[in-house]
PDB file of C-alpha atoms and ligand atoms in Angstrom:
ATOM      1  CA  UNK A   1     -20.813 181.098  84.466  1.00 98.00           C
ATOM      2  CA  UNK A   2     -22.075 184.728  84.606  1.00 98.00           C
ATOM      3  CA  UNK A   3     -19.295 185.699  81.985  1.00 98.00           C
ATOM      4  CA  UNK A   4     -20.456 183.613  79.548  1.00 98.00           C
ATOM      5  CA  UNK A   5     -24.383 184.632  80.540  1.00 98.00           C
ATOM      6  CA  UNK A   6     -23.438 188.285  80.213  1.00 98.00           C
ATOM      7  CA  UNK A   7     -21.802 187.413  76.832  1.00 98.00           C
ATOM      8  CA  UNK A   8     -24.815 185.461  75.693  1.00 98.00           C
ATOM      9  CA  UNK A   9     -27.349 188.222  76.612  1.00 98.00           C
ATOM     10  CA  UNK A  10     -24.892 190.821  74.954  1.00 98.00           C
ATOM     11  CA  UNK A  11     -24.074 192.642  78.112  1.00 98.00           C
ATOM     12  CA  UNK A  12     -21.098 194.467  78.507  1.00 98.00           C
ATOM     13  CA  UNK A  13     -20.939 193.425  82.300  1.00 98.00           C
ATOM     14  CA  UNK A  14     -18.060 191.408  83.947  1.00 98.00           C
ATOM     15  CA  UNK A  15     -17.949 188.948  87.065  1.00 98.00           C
ATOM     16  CA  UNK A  16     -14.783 189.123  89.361  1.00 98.00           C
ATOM     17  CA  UNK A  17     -13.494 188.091  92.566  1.00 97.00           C
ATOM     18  CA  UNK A  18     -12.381 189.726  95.332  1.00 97.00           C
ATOM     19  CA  UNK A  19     -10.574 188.447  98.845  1.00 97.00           C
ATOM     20  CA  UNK A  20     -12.172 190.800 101.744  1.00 98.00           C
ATOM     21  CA  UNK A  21     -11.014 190.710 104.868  1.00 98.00           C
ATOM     22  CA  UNK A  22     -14.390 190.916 107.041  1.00 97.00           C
ATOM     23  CA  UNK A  23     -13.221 193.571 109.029  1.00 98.00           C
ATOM     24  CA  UNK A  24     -13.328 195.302 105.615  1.00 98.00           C
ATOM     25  CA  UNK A  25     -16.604 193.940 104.397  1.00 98.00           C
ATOM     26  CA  UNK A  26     -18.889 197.463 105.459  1.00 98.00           C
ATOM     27  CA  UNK A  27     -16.355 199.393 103.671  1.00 98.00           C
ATOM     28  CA  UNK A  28     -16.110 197.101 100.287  1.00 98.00           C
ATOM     29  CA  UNK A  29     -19.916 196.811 100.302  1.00 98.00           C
ATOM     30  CA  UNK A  30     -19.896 200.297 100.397  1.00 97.00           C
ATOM     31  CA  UNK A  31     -17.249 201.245  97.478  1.00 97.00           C
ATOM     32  CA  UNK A  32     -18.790 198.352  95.462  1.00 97.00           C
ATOM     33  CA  UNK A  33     -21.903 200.421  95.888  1.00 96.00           C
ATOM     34  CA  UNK A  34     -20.156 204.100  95.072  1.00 93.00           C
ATOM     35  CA  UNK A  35     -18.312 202.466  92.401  1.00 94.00           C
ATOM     36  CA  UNK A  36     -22.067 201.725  90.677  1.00 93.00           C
ATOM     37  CA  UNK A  37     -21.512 197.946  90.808  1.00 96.00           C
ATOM     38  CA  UNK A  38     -25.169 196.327  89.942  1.00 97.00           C
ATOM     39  CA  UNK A  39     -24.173 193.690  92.872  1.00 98.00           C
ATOM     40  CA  UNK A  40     -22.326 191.049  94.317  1.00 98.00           C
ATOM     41  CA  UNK A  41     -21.969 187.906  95.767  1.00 98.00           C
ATOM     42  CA  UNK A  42     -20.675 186.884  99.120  1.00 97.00           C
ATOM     43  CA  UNK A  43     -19.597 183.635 100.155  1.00 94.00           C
ATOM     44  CA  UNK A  44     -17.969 182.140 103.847  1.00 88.00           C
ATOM     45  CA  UNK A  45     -18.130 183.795 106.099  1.00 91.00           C
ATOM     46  CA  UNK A  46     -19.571 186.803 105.040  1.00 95.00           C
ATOM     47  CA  UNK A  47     -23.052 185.678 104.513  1.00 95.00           C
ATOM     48  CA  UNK A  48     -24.246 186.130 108.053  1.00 94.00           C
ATOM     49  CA  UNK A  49     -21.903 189.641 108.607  1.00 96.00           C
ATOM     50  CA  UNK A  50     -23.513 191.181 105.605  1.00 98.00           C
ATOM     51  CA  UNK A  51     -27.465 190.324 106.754  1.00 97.00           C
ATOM     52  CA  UNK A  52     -26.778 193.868 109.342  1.00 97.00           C
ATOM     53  CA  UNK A  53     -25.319 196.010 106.728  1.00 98.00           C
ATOM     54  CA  UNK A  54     -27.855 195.911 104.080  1.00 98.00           C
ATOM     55  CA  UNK A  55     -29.787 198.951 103.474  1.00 97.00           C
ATOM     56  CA  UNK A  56     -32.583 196.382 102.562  1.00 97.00           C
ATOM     57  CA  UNK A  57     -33.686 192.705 102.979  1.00 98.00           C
ATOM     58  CA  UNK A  58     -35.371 191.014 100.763  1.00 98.00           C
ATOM     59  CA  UNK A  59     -37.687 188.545 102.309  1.00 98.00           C
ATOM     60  CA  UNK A  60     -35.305 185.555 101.106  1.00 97.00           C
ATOM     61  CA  UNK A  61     -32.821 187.016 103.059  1.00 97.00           C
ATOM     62  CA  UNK A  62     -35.078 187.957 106.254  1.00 96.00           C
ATOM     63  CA  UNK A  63     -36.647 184.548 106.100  1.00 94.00           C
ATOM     64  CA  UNK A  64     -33.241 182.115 105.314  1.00 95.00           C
ATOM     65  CA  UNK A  65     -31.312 184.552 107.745  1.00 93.00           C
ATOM     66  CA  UNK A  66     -28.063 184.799 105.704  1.00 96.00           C
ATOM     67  CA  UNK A  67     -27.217 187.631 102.251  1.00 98.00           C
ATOM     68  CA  UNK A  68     -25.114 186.082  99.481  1.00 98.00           C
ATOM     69  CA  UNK A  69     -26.437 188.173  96.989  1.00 98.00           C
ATOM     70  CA  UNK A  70     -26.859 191.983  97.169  1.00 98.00           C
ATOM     71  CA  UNK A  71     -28.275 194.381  94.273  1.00 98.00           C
ATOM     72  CA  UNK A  72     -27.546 197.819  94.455  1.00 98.00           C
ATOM     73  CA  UNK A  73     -30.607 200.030  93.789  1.00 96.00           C
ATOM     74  CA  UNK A  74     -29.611 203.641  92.661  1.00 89.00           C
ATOM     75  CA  UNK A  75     -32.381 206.595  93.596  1.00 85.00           C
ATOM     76  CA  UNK A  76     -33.341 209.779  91.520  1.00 89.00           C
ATOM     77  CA  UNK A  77     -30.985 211.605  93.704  1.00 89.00           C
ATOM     78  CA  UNK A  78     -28.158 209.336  92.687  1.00 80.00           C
ATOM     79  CA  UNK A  79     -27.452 207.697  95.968  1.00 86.00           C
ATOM     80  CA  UNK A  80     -26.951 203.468  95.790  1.00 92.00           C
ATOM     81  CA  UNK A  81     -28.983 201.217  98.452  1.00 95.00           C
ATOM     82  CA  UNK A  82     -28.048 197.581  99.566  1.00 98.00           C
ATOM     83  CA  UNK A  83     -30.605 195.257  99.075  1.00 98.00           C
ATOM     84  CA  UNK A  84     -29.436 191.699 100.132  1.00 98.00           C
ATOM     85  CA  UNK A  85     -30.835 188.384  98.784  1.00 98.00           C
ATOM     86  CA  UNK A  86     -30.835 184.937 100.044  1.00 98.00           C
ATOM     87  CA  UNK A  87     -30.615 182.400  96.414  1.00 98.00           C
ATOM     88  CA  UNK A  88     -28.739 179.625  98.161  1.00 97.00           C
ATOM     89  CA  UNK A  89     -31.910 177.899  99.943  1.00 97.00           C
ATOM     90  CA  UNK A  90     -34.024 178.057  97.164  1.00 97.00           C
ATOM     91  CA  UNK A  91     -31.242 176.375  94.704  1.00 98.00           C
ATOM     92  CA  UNK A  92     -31.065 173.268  96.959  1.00 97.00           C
ATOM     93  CA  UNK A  93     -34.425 172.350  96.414  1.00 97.00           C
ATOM     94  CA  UNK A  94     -34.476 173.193  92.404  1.00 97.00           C
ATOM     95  CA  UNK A  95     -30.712 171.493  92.280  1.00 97.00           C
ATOM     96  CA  UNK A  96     -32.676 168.352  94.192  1.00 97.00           C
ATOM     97  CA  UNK A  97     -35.238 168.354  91.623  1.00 96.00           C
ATOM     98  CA  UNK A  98     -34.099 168.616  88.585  1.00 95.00           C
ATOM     99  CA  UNK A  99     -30.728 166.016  89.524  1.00 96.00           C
ATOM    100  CA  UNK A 100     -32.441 164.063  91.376  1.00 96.00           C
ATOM    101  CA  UNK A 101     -36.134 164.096  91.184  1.00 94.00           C
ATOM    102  CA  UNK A 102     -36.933 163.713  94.746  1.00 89.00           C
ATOM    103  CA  UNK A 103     -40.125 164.594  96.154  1.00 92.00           C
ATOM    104  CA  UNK A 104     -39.359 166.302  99.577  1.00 95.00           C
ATOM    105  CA  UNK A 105     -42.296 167.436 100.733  1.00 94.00           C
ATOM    106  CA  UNK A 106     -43.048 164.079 103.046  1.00 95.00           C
ATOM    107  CA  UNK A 107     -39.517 162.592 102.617  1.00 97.00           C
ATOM    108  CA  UNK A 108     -37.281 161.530 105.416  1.00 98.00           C
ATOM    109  CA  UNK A 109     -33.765 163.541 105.119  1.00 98.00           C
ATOM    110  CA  UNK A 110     -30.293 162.902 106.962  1.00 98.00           C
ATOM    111  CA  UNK A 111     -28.173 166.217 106.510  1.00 98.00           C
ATOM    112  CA  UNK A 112     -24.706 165.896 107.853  1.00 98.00           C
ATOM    113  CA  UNK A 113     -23.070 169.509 108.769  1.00 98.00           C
ATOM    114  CA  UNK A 114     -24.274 172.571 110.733  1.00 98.00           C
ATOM    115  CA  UNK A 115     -22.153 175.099 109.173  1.00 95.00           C
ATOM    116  CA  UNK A 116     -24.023 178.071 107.296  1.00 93.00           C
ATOM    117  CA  UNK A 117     -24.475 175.266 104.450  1.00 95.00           C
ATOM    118  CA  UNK A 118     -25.773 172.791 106.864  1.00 97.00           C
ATOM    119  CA  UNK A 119     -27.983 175.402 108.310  1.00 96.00           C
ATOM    120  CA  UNK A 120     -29.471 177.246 104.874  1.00 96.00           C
ATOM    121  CA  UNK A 121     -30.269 173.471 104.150  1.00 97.00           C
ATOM    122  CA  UNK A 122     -32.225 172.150 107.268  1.00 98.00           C
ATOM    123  CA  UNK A 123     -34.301 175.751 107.144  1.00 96.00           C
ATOM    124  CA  UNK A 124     -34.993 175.071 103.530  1.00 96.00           C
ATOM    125  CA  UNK A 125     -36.071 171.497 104.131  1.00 97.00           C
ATOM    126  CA  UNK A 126     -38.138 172.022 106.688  1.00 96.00           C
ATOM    127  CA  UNK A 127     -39.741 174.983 105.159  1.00 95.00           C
ATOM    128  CA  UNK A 128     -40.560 172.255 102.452  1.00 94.00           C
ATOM    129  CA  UNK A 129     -42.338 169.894 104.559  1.00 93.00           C
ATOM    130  CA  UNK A 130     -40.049 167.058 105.107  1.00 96.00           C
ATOM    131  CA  UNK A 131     -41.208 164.221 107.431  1.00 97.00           C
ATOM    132  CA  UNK A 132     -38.380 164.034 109.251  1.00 98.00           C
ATOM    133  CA  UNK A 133     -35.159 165.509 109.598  1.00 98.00           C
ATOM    134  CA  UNK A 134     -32.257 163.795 111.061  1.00 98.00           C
ATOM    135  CA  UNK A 135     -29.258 166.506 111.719  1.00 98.00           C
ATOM    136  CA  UNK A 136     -26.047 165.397 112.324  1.00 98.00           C
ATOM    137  CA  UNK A 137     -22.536 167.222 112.983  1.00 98.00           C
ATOM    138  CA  UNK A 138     -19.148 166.733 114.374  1.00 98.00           C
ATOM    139  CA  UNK A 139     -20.037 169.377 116.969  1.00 98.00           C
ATOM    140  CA  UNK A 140     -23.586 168.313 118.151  1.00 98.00           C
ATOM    141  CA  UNK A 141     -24.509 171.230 120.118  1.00 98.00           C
ATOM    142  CA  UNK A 142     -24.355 173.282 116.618  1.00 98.00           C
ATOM    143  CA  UNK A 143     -26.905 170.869 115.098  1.00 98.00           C
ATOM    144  CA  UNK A 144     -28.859 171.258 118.345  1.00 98.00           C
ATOM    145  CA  UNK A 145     -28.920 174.720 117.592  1.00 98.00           C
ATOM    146  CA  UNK A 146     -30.569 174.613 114.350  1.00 98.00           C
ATOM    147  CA  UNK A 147     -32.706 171.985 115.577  1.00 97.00           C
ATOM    148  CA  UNK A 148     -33.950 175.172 118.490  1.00 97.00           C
ATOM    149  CA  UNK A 149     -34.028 177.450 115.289  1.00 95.00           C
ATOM    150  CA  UNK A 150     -36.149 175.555 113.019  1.00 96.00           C
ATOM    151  CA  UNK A 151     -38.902 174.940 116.042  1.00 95.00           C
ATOM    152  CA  UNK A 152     -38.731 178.950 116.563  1.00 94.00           C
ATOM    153  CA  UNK A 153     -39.361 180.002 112.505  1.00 90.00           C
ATOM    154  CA  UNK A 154     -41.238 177.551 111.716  1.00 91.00           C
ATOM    155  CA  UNK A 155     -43.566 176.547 114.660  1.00 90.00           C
ATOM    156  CA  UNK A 156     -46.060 174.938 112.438  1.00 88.00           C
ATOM    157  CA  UNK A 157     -43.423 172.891 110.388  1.00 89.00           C
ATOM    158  CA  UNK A 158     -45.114 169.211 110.108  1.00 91.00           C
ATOM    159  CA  UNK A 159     -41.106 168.234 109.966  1.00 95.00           C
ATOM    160  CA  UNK A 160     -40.213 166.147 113.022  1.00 97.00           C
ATOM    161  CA  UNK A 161     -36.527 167.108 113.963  1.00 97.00           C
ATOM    162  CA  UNK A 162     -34.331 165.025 115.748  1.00 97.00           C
ATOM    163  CA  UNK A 163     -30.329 165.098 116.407  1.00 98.00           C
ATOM    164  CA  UNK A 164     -28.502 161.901 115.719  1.00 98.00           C
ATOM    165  CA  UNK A 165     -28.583 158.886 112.936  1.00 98.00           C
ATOM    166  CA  UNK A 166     -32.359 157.517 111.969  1.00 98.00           C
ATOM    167  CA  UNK A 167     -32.281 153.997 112.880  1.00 96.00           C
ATOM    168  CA  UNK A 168     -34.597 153.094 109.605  1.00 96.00           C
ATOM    169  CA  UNK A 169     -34.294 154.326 106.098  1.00 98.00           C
ATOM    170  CA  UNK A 170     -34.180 157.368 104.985  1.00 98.00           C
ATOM    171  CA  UNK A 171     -35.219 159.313 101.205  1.00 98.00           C
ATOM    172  CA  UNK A 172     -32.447 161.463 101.379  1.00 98.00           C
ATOM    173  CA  UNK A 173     -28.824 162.012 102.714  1.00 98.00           C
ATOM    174  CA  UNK A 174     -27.302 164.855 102.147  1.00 98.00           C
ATOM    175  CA  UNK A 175     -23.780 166.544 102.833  1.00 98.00           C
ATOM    176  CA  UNK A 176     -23.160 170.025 103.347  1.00 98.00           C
ATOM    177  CA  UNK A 177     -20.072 169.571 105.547  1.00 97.00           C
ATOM    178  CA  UNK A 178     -16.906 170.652 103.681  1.00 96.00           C
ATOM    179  CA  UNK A 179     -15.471 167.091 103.785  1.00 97.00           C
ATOM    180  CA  UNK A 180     -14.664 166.556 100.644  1.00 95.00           C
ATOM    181  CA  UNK A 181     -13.458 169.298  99.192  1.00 94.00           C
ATOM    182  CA  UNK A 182      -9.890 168.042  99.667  1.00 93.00           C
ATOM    183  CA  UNK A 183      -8.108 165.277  98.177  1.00 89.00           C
ATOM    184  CA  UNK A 184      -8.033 161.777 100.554  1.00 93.00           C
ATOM    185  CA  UNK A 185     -11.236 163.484 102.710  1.00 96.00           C
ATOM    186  CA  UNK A 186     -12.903 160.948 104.531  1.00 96.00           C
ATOM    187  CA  UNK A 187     -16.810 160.470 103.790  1.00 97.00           C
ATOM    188  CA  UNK A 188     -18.264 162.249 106.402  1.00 98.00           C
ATOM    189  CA  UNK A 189     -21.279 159.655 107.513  1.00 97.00           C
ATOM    190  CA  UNK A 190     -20.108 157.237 109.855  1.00 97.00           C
ATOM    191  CA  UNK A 191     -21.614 153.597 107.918  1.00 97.00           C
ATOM    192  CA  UNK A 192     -21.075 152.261 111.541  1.00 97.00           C
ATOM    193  CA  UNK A 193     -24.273 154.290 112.761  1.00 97.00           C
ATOM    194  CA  UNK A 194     -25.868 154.926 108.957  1.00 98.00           C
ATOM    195  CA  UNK A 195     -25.079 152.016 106.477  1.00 98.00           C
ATOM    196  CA  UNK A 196     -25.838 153.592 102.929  1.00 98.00           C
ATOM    197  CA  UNK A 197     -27.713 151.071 102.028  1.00 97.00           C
ATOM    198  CA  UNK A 198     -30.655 152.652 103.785  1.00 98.00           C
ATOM    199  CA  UNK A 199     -30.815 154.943 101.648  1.00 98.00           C
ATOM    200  CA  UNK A 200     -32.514 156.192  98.199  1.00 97.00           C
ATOM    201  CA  UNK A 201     -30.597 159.376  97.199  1.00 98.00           C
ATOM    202  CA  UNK A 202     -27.319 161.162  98.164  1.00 98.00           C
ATOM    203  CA  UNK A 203     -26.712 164.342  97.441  1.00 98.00           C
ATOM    204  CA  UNK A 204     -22.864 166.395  98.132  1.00 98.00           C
ATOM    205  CA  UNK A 205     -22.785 169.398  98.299  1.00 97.00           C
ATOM    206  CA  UNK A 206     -18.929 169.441  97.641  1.00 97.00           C
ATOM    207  CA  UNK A 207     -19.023 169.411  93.616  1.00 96.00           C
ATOM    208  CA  UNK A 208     -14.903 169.703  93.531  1.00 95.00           C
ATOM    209  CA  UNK A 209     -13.637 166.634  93.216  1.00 94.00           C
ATOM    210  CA  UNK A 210     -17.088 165.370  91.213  1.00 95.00           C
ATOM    211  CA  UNK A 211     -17.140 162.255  93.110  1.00 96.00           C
ATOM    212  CA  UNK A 212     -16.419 162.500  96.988  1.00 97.00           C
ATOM    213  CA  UNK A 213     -15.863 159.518  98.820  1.00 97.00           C
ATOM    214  CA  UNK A 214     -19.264 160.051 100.191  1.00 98.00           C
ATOM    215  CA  UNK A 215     -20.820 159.593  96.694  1.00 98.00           C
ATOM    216  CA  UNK A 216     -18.096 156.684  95.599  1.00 97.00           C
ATOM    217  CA  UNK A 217     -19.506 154.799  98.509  1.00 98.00           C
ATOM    218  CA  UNK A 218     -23.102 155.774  98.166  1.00 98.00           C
ATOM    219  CA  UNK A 219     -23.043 154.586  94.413  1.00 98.00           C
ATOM    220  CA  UNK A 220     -21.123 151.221  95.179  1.00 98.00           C
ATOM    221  CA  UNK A 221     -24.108 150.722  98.047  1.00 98.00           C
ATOM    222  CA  UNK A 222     -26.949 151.299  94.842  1.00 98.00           C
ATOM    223  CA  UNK A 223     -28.161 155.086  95.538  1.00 98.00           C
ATOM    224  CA  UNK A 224     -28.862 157.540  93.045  1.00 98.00           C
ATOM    225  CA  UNK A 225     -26.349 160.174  93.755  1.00 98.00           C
ATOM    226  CA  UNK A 226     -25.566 163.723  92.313  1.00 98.00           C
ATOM    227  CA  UNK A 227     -23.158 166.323  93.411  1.00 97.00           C
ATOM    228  CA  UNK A 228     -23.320 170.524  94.418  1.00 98.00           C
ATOM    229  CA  UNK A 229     -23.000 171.449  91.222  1.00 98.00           C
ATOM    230  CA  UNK A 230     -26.348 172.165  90.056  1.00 98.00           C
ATOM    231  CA  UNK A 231     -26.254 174.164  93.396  1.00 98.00           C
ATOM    232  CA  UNK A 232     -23.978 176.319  92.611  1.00 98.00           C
ATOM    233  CA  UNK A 233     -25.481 177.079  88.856  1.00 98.00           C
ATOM    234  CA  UNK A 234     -28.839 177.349  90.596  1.00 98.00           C
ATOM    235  CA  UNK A 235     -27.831 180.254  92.974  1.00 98.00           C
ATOM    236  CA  UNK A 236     -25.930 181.462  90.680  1.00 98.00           C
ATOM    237  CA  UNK A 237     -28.941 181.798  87.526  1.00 98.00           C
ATOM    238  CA  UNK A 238     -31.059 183.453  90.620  1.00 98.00           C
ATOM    239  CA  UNK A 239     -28.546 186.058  90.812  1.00 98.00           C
ATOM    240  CA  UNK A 240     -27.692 186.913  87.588  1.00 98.00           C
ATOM    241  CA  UNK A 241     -31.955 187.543  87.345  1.00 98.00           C
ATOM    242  CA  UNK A 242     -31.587 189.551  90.257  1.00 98.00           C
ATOM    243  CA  UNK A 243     -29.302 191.795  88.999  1.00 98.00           C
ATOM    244  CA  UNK A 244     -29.761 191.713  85.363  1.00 98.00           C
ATOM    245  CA  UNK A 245     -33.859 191.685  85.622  1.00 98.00           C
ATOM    246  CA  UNK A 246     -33.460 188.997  82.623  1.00 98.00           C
ATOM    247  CA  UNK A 247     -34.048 185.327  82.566  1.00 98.00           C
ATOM    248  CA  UNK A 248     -30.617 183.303  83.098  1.00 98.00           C
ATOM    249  CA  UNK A 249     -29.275 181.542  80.436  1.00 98.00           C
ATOM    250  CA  UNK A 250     -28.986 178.267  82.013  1.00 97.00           C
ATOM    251  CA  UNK A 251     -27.578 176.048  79.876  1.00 97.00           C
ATOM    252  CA  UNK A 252     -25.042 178.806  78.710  1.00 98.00           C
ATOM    253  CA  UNK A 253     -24.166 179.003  82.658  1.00 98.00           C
ATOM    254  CA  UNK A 254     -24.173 175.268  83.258  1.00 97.00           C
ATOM    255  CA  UNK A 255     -21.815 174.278  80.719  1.00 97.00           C
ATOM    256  CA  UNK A 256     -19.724 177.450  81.414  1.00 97.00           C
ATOM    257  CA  UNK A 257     -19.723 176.274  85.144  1.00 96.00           C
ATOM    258  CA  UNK A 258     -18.732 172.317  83.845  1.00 96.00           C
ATOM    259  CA  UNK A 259     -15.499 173.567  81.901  1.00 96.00           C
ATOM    260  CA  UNK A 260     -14.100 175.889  84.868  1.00 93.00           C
ATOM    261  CA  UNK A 261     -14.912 173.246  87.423  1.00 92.00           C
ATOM    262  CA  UNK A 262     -13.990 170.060  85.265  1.00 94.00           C
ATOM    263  CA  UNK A 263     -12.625 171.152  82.289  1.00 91.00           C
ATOM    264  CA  UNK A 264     -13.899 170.164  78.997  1.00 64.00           C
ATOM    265  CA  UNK A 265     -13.292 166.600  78.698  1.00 49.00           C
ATOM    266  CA  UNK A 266     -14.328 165.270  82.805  1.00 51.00           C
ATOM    267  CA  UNK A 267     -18.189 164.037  83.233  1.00 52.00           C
ATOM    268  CA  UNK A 268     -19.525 166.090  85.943  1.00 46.00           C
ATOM    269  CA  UNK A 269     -20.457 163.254  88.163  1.00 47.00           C
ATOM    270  CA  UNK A 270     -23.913 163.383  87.428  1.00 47.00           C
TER     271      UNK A 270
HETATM  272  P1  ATR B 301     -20.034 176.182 105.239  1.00 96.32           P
HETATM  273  O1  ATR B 301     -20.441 177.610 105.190  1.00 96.32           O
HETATM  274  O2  ATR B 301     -19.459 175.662 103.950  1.00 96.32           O
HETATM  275  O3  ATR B 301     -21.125 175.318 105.785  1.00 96.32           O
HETATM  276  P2  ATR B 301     -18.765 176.109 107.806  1.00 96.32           P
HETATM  277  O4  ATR B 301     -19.841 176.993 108.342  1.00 96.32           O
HETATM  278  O5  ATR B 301     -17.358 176.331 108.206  1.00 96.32           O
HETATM  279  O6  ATR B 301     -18.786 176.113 106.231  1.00 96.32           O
HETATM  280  O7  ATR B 301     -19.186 174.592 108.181  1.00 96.32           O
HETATM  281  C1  ATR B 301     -18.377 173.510 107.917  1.00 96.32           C
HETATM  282  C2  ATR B 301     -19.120 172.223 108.264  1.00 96.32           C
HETATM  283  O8  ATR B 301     -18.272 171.102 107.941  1.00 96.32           O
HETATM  284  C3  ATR B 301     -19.463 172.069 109.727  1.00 96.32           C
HETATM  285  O9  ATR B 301     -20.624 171.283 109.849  1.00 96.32           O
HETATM  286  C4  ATR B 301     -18.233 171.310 110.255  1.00 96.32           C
HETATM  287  O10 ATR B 301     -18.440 170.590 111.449  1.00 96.32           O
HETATM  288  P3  ATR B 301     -18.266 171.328 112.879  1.00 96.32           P
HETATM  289  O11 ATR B 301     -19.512 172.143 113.065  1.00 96.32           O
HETATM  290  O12 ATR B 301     -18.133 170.249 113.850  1.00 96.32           O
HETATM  291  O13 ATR B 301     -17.034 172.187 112.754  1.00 96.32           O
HETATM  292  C5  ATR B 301     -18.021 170.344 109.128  1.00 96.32           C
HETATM  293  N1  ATR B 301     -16.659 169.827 109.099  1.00 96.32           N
HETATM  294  C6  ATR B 301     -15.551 170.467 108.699  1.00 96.32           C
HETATM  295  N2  ATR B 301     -14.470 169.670 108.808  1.00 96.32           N
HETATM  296  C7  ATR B 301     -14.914 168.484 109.293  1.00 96.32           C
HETATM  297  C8  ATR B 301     -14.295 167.234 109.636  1.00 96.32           C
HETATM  298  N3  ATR B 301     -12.982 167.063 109.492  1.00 96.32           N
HETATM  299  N4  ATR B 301     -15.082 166.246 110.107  1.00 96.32           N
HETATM  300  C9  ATR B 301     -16.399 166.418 110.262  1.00 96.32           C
HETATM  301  N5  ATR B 301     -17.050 167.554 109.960  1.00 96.32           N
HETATM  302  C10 ATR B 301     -16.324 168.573 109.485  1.00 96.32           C
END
């Protein structure tokens, strides 16, 4: 997706990927940075590493407590600086919005997983001003955790947090375990505890396959559904602006992002 931006704004930039090991992530920031690179990306599990090797935070980054974008920033004497960017928690909400229209400020959310997705999304929400916010995780203790987190940030947050399945309905349910991603995956909601018919929406985060068993079962029970794609363009757009200084070319990027992901002739699940 930022190929084909670059190539729609005329830019004579390119987007690659690179395996780091992250006992090698100071020194590849670093000769990213020496080699001029206007930024990067960072995905699992460097997003947490990278927030103490930043010559800069933005406040995105201070405030969702995780980098996976950096800009490099050279001075008049020639030198590059770090400054790392948080765009994941703001796309959830704009990917929630536009696929989904659903007012959050007042809704009542179940998000399954308390990995760094799991966690970026509770922060977000309750930043929003959800009612309530059900967390739930394989490994309690880790939703517990961001539970303690949330009440520490945000000690005004109207959100009322509590670990464990709602017993009524809920607005939203969303997944940002990595259940999923691989063929045969088991939903990850237990319907014993959380029948889907309670509730309205279901988002995945997973966007690879299109349609999880998560969102197979959540359509069949009569919820709107949508998966992480619009994510993944959404952090992705924020980036591109970040280190272009030029609005992103969205639907450029989204249907870029729908061929590499699906290929031309799959629906996207949307
Ligand atoms: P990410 O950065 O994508 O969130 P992560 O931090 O490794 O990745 O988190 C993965 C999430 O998926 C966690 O919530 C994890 O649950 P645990 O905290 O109990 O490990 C969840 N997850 C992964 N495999 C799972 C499985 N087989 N069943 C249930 N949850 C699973």
């Amino acid at each position: 997706m930022h190929n084909a931006a670059f190539a729609a704004l005329g830019l004579n930039w390119r987007y690659l990927a690179f395996e780091v090991h992250p006992d090698n992530l100071r020194t590849a920031i670093a000769g990213a940075g020496a080699m001029q690179f206007a930024g990067l990306n960072l995905t699992v599990p460097h997003k947490l590493l990278a927030l103490e090797m930043m010559d800069a935070l933005d406040e995105s980054a201070k405030k969702w407590g995780a980098v996976n974008t950096v800009k490099f920033e050279t001075g008049t004497d020639g030198r590059t600086r770090s400054v790392g960017f948080n765009t994941d928690a703001d796309a959830i909400v704009a990917a929630l919005r536009e696929d989904l229209q659903v007012p959050l400020t007042g809704a009542k959310v179940l998000l399954v997983g308390a990995g760094g997705a799991g966690r970026t999304a509770a922060l977000r929400l309750a930043a929003e001003s959800v009612a309530e916010l059900f967390l739930v995780n394989r490994t309690r203790s880790k939703a517990e955790k961001i539970a303690d987190e949330i009440r520490k940030q945000f000690p005004s947050t109207k959100t009322v947090l509590s670990v464990g399945y709602p017993q009524a309905a809920v607005d939203l349910v969303m997944n940002a375990t990595s259940l999923g991603l691989k063929s045969g995956d088991p939903s990850p909601l237990d319907e014993s505890k959380f029948p889907l018919r309670r509730a309205k929406v279901v988002y995945d985060m997973v966007y690879n396959p299109p349609e999880t068993a998560l969102l197979g079962a959540a359509k069949a029970a009569g919820c709107r559904v949508a998966n992480g794609l619009g994510m993944l363009l959404h952090q992705g757009a924020r980036a591109f602006e970040i280190w272009t200084g030029k609005p992103a070319p969205l639907a450029v990027m989204r249907r870029a992002l729908e061929q590499a992901v699906y290929g031309n002739a799959r629906e996207t699940g949307h």
